């Protein structure tokens, strides 16, 4: 029996949980749906990630407003994927910050990614008609961008750690609180999506740099918040293991179909029950097969290509 395409059959509502990680530091998780967060400055807010539509974003902001009424000065986008950025207009932020490569990716493939992700994950696109168009950063950087939070709150450091989940991922680091918002460079008890990834860099130098912060609380792209050094190390280790197993199995295969079958068999015992595992794996293997066979930059995903890969590997 054919499996439903990607997450098209995942239509049940997920329970959202708002956690206060430290004074003025918030994270919203939702049973494997994309995580978002916010950090209070002295007289302003920094929001991390924008959700898939303005309507979905406004629901998150309504919960946040139960705790603070400070205006949103900065909206930080960890990378370019549609479910992370298309709700940006709801925030009314003075500045939208992203890595320079993220801006380039939006220009190159933002429209195709929007159509692709909407077809893969329709539930996340609450009232898609509310999206006014592509989200464009108004401030970009190549290595580091520092926001002075004021009032003795220290700095929020936006850092590029290298190629990983995409070419342009950033993390947000609160050294005073030892809190790291890692975006999709780290998942905590959730499967990885690697369809636009650079697996070898991600599994080695990029995750090494993420680990070097010494975070004591980590908010990954999906899954529960990791509390404590051991849990942070486990989340980073799980992410690295997932990538390492993928690279081992795909490199040993003689065809992309065999690569998918080997990788599924190797990963499923540990990760198969985690959110979006079945959804992501065909796209992950397709990209890794390309990467290991000389395709340096990820090919653009379109709704049509998504279906072709799914039908070849997962159905």
PDB file of C-alpha atoms in Angstrom, residues 18-28 36-40 45 60 64 67-68 181 219:
ATOM      1  CA  UNK A  18       5.496  27.608  25.776  1.00  0.00           C
ATOM      2  CA  UNK A  19       8.579  27.333  27.972  1.00  0.00           C
ATOM      3  CA  UNK A  20      10.322  30.163  29.812  1.00  0.00           C
ATOM      4  CA  UNK A  21      13.972  29.150  29.572  1.00  0.00           C
ATOM      5  CA  UNK A  22      15.320  32.082  31.579  1.00  0.00           C
ATOM      6  CA  UNK A  23      14.119  35.566  32.488  1.00  0.00           C
ATOM      7  CA  UNK A  24      12.787  36.943  29.215  1.00  0.00           C
ATOM      8  CA  UNK A  25      13.780  33.930  27.091  1.00  0.00           C
ATOM      9  CA  UNK A  26      10.958  31.901  25.513  1.00  0.00           C
ATOM     10  CA  UNK A  27      10.559  28.826  23.323  1.00  0.00           C
ATOM     11  CA  UNK A  28       7.430  27.407  21.717  1.00  0.00           C
ATOM     12  CA  UNK A  36      10.157  29.238  17.500  1.00  0.00           C
ATOM     13  CA  UNK A  37      11.465  31.515  20.230  1.00  0.00           C
ATOM     14  CA  UNK A  38      11.850  35.028  21.574  1.00  0.00           C
ATOM     15  CA  UNK A  39      14.380  36.969  23.661  1.00  0.00           C
ATOM     16  CA  UNK A  40      13.605  40.161  25.569  1.00  0.00           C
ATOM     17  CA  UNK A  45      12.029  41.885  21.567  1.00  0.00           C
ATOM     18  CA  UNK A  60       2.287  32.373  18.569  1.00  0.00           C
ATOM     19  CA  UNK A  64       3.993  35.606  23.770  1.00  0.00           C
ATOM     20  CA  UNK A  67       4.276  37.593  29.018  1.00  0.00           C
ATOM     21  CA  UNK A  68       5.598  40.775  27.402  1.00  0.00           C
ATOM     22  CA  UNK A 181      18.744  28.532  19.499  1.00  0.00           C
ATOM     23  CA  UNK A 219      16.350  24.816  21.319  1.00  0.00           C
TER      24      UNK A 219
END
